[in-house]
Coordinates of C-alpha atoms and ligand atoms in Angstrom, one line a residue:
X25 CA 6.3 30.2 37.0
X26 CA 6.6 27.9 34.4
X27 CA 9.0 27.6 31.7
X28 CA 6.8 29.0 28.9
X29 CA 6.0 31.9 31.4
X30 CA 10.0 32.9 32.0
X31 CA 10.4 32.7 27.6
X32 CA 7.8 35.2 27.9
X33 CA 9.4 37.5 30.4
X34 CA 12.7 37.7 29.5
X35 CA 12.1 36.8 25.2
X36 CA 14.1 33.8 24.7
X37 CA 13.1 30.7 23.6
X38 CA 11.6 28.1 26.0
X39 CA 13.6 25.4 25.6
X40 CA 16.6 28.2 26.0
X41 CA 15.0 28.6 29.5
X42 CA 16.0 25.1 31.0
X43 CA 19.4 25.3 30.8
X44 CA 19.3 28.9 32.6
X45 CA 17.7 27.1 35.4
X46 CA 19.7 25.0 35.8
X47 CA 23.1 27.4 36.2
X48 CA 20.8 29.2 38.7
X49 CA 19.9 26.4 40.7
X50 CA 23.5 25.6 40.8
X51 CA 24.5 29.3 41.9
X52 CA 21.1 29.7 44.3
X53 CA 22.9 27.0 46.3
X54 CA 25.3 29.8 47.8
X55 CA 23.2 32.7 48.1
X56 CA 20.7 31.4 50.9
X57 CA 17.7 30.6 48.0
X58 CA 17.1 27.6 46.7
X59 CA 14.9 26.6 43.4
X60 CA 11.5 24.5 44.6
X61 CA 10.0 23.0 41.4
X62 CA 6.9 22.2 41.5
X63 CA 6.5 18.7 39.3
X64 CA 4.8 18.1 36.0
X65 CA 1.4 16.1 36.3
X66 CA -0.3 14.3 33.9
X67 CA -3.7 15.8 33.0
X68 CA -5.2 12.5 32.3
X69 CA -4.5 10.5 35.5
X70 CA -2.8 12.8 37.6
X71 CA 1.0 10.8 37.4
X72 CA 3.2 12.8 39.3
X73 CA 6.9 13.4 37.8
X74 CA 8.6 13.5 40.6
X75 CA 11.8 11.8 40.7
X76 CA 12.5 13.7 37.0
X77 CA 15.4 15.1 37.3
X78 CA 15.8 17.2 33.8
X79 CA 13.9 20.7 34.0
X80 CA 12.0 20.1 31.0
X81 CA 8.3 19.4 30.3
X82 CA 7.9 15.6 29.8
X83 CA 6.5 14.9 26.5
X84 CA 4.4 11.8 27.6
X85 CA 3.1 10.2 30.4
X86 CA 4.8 7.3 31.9
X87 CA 1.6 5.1 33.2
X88 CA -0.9 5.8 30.4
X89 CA 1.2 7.5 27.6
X90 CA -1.5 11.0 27.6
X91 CA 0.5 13.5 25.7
X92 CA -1.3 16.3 27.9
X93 CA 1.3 17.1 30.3
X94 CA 0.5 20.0 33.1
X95 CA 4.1 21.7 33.1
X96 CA 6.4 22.3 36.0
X97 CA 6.6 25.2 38.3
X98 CA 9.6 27.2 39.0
X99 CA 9.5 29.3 42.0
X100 CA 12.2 30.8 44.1
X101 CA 12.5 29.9 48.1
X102 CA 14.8 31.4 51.2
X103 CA 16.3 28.4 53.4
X104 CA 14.5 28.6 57.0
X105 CA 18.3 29.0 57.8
X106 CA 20.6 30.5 56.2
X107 CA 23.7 29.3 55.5
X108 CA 26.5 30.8 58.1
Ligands
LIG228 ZN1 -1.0 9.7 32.8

């Protein structure tokens, strides 16, 4: 889901959803589940943000400065092996 999908969910702000992923990443890291985020693309020529590190929808494109960013995708995802 994306970030403006969780604010909807749970009613909270979407910039208020970021930093609650990123406490859950941190505690995911223990409990066999890890956070797979899919990255933002830019609608106009497709840039890939995929060394971003910050949660957060880019505002602008990086190679051609489109302000049309598709957002990115939270989703949830068990290890192949869990941690014994
Ligand atoms: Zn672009």
């Amino acid at each position: 889901m994306t970030a403006r999908e969780l604010s909807g969910l749970v009613h909270i702000r979407e910039k208020d959803v970021i930093p609650h992923l990123e406490h859950l990443e941190k505690s995911l890291r223990r409990s066999g589940q890890r956070l797979v985020i899919e990255p933002a693309a830019c609608l106009q020529c497709g840039f890939r943000f995929e060394d971003r590190k910050r949660l957060s929808k880019p505002s602008a494109c990086p190679r051609c400065r489109y302000q049309r960013i598709d957002p990115p995708v939270f989703r949830l995802s068990s290890r192949e092996k869990p941690p014994t």
